[in-house]
PDB file of C-alpha atoms and ligand atoms in Angstrom:
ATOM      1  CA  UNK A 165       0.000   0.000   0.000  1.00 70.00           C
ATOM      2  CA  UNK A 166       0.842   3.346  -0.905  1.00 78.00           C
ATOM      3  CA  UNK A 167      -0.306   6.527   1.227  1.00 82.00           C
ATOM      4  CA  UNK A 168      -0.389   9.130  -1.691  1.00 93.00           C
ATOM      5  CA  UNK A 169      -1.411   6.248  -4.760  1.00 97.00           C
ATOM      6  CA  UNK A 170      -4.495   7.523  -5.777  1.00 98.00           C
ATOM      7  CA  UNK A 171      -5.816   3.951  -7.069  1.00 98.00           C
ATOM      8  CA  UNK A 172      -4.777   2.716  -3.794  1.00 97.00           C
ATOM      9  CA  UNK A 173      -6.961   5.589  -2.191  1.00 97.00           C
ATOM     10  CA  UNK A 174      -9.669   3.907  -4.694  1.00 98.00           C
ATOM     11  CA  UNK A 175      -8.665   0.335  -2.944  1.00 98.00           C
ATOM     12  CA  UNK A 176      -8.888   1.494   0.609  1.00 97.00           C
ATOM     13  CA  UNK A 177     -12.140   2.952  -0.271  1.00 97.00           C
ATOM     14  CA  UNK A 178     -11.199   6.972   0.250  1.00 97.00           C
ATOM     15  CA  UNK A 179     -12.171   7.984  -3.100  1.00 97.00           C
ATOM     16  CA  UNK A 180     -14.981   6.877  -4.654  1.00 98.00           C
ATOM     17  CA  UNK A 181     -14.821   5.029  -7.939  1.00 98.00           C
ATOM     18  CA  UNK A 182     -17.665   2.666 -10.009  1.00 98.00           C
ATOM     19  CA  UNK A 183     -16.352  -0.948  -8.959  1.00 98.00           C
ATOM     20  CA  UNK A 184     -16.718  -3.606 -11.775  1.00 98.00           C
ATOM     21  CA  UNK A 185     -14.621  -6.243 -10.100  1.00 97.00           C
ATOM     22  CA  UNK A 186     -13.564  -7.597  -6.907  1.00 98.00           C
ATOM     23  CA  UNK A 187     -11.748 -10.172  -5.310  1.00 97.00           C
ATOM     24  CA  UNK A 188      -8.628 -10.991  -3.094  1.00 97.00           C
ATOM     25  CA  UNK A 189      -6.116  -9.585  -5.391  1.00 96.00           C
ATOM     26  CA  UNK A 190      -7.754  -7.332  -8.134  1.00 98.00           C
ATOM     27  CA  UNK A 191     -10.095  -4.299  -8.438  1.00 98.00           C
ATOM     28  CA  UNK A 192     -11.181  -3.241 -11.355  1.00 98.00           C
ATOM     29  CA  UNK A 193     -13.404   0.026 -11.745  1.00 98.00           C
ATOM     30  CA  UNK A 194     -14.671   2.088 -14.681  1.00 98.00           C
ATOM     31  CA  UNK A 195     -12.480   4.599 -15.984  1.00 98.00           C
ATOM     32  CA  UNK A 196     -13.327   8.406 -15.292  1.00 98.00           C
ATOM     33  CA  UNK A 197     -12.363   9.702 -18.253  1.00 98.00           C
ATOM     34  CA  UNK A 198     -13.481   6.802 -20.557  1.00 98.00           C
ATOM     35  CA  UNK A 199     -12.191   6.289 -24.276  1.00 97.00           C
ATOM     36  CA  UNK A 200     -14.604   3.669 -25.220  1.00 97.00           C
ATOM     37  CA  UNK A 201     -17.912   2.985 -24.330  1.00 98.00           C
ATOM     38  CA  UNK A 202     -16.602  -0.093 -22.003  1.00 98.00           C
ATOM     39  CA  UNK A 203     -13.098   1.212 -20.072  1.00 98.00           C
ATOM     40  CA  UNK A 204     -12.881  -0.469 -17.163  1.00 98.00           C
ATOM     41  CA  UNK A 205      -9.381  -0.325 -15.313  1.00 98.00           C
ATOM     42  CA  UNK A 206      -7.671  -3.739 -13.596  1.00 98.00           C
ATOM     43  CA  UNK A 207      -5.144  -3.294 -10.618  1.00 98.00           C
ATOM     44  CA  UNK A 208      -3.772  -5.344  -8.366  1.00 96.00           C
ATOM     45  CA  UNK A 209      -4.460  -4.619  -4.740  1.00 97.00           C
ATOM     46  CA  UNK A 210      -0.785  -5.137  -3.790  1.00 95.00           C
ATOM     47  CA  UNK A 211       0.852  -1.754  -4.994  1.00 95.00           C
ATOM     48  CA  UNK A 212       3.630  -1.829  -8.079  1.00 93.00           C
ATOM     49  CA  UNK A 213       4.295   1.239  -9.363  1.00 94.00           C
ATOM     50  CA  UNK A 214       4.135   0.184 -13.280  1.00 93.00           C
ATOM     51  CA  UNK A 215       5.079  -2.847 -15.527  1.00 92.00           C
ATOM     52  CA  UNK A 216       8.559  -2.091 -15.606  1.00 91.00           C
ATOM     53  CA  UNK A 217       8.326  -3.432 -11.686  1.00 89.00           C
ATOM     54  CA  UNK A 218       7.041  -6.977 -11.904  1.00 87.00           C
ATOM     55  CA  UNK A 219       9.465  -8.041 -14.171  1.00 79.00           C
ATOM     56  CA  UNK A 220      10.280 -10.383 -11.379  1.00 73.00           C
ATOM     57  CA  UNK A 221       6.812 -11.080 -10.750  1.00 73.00           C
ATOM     58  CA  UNK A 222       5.365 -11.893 -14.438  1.00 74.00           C
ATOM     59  CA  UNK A 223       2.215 -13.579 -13.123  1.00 91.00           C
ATOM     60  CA  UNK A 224       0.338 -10.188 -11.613  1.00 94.00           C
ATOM     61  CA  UNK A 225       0.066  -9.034 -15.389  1.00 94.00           C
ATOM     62  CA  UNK A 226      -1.668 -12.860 -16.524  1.00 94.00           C
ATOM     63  CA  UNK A 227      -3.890 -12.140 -13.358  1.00 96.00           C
ATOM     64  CA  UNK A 228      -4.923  -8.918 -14.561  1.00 97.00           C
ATOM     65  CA  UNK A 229      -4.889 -10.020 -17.951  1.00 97.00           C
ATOM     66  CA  UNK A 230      -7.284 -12.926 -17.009  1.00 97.00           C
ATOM     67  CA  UNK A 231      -9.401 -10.606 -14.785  1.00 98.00           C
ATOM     68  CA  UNK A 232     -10.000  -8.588 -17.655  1.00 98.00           C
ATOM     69  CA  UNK A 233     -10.476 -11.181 -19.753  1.00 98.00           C
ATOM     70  CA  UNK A 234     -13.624 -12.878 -17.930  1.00 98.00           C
ATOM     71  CA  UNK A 235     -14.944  -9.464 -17.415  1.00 98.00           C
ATOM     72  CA  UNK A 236     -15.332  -9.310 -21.054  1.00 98.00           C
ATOM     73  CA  UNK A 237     -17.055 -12.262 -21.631  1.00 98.00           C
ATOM     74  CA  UNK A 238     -19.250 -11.595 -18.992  1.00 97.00           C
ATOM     75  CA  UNK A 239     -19.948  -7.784 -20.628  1.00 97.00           C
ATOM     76  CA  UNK A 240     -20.780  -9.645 -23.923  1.00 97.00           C
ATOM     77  CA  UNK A 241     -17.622  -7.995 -25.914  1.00 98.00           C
ATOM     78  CA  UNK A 242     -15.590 -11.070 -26.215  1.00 96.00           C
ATOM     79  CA  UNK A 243     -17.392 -11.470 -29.545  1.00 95.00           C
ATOM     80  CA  UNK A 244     -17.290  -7.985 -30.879  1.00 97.00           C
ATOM     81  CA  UNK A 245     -13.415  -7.858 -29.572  1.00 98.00           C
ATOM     82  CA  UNK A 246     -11.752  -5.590 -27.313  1.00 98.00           C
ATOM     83  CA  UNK A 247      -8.075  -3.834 -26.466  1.00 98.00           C
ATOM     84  CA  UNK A 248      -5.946  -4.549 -23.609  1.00 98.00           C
ATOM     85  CA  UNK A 249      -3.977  -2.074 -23.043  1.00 97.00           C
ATOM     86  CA  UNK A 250      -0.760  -1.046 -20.478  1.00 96.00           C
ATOM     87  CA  UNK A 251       0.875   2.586 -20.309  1.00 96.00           C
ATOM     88  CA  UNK A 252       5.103   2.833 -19.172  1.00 95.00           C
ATOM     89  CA  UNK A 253       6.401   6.063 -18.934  1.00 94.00           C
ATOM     90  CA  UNK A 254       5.790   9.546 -20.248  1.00 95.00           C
ATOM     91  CA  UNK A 255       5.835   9.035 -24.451  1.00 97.00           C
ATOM     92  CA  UNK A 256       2.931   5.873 -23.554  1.00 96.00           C
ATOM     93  CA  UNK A 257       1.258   9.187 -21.601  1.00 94.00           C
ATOM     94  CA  UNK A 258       1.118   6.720 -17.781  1.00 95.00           C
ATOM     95  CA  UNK A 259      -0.286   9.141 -15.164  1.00 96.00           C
ATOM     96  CA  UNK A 260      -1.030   7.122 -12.635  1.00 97.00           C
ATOM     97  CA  UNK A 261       2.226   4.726 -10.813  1.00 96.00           C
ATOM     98  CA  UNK A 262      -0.167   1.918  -9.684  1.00 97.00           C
ATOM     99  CA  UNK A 263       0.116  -0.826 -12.161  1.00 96.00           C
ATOM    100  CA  UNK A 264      -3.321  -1.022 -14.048  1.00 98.00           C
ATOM    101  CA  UNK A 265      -4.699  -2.882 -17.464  1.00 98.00           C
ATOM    102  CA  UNK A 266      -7.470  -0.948 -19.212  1.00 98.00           C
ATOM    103  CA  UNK A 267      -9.863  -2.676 -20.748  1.00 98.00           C
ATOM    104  CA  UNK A 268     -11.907  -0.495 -23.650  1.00 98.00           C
ATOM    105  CA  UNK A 269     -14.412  -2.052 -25.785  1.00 98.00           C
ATOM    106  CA  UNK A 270     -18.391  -1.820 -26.952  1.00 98.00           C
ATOM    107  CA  UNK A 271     -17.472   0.037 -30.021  1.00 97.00           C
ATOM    108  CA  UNK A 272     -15.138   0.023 -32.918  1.00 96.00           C
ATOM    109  CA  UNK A 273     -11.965   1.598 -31.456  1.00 96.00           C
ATOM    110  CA  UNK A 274      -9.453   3.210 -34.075  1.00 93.00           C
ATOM    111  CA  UNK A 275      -6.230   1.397 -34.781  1.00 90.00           C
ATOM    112  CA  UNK A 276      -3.359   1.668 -33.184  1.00 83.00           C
TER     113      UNK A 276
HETATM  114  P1  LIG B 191      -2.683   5.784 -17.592  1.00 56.98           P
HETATM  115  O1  LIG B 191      -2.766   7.036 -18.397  1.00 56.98           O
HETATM  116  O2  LIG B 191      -1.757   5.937 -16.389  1.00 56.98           O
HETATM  117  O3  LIG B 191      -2.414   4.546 -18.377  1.00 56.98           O
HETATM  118  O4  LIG B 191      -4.141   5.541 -17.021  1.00 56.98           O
HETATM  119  C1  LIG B 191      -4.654   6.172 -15.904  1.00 56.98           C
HETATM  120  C2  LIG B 191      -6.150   6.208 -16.072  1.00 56.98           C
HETATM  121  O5  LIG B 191      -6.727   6.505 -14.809  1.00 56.98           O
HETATM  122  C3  LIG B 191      -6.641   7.282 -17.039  1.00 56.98           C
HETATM  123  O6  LIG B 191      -7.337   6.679 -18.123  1.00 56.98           O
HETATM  124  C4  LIG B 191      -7.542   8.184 -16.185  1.00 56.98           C
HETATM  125  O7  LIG B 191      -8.681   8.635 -16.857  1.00 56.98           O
HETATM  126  C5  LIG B 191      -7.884   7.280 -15.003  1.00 56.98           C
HETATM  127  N1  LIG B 191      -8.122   7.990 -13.767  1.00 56.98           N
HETATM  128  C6  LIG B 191      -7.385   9.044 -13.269  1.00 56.98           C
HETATM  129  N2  LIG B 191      -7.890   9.436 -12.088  1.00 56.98           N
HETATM  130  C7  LIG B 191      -8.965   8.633 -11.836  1.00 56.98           C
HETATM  131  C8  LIG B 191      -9.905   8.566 -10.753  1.00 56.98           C
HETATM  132  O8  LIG B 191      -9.855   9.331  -9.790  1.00 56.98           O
HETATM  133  N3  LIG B 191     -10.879   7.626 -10.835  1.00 56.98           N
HETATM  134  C9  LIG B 191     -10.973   6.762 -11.892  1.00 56.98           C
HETATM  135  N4  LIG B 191     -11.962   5.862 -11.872  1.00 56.98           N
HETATM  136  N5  LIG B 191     -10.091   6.794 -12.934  1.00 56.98           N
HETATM  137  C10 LIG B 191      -9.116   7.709 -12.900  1.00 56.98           C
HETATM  138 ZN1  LIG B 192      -1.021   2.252  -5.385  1.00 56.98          ZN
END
């Protein structure tokens, strides 16, 4: 845990955020500012600061990849499709340092 993390703040319940997820080691809540019609973000309740830190610990990004995954199928977008996506640094635009997956989906989203 992180005092001054804001998603940890979301974890610990001090700010308010829409929860989509829950269980022992992920949240997942919709985005604020969301670029697709489905943008839910997946974080692990254990604070790392970004993917460049579990490099030692591969398997949190398959848990929030699989989170994310399900969550799809259960939103009825695993058909349609959907982007899984993970900001690093300033030129990927990261502005939060709590390791997170988006999720974005529900419409046709531009190519990368
Ligand atoms: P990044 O740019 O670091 O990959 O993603 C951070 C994401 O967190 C952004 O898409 C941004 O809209 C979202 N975000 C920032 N502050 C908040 C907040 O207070 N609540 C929620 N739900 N999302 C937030
Ligand atoms: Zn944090």
């Amino acid at each position: 845990m992180n005092n001054d993390c804001l998603f940890c703040k979301i974890i610990r319940r001090e700010i308010p955020a829409k929860i989509a997820f829950e269980d022992d080691e992920v949240l997942a809540f919709h985005d604020i500012q969301p670029a697709a019609p489905i943008h839910i973000l997946f974080v692990p309740k254990k604070h790392v600061d970004s993917v460049v830190h579990v490099l030692d610990q591969e398997p949190v990004v398959s848990l929030l990849a699989n989170r994310a995954v399900k969550a799809a199928e259960k939103l009825g977008i695993q058909s349609t499709g959907f982007r899984l996506v993970m900001n690093y640094g300033p030129d990927a635009g990261q502005t939060v340092h709590h390791l997170h997956m988006h999720l974005l989906g529900g419409a046709h989203l531009s190519h990368l």
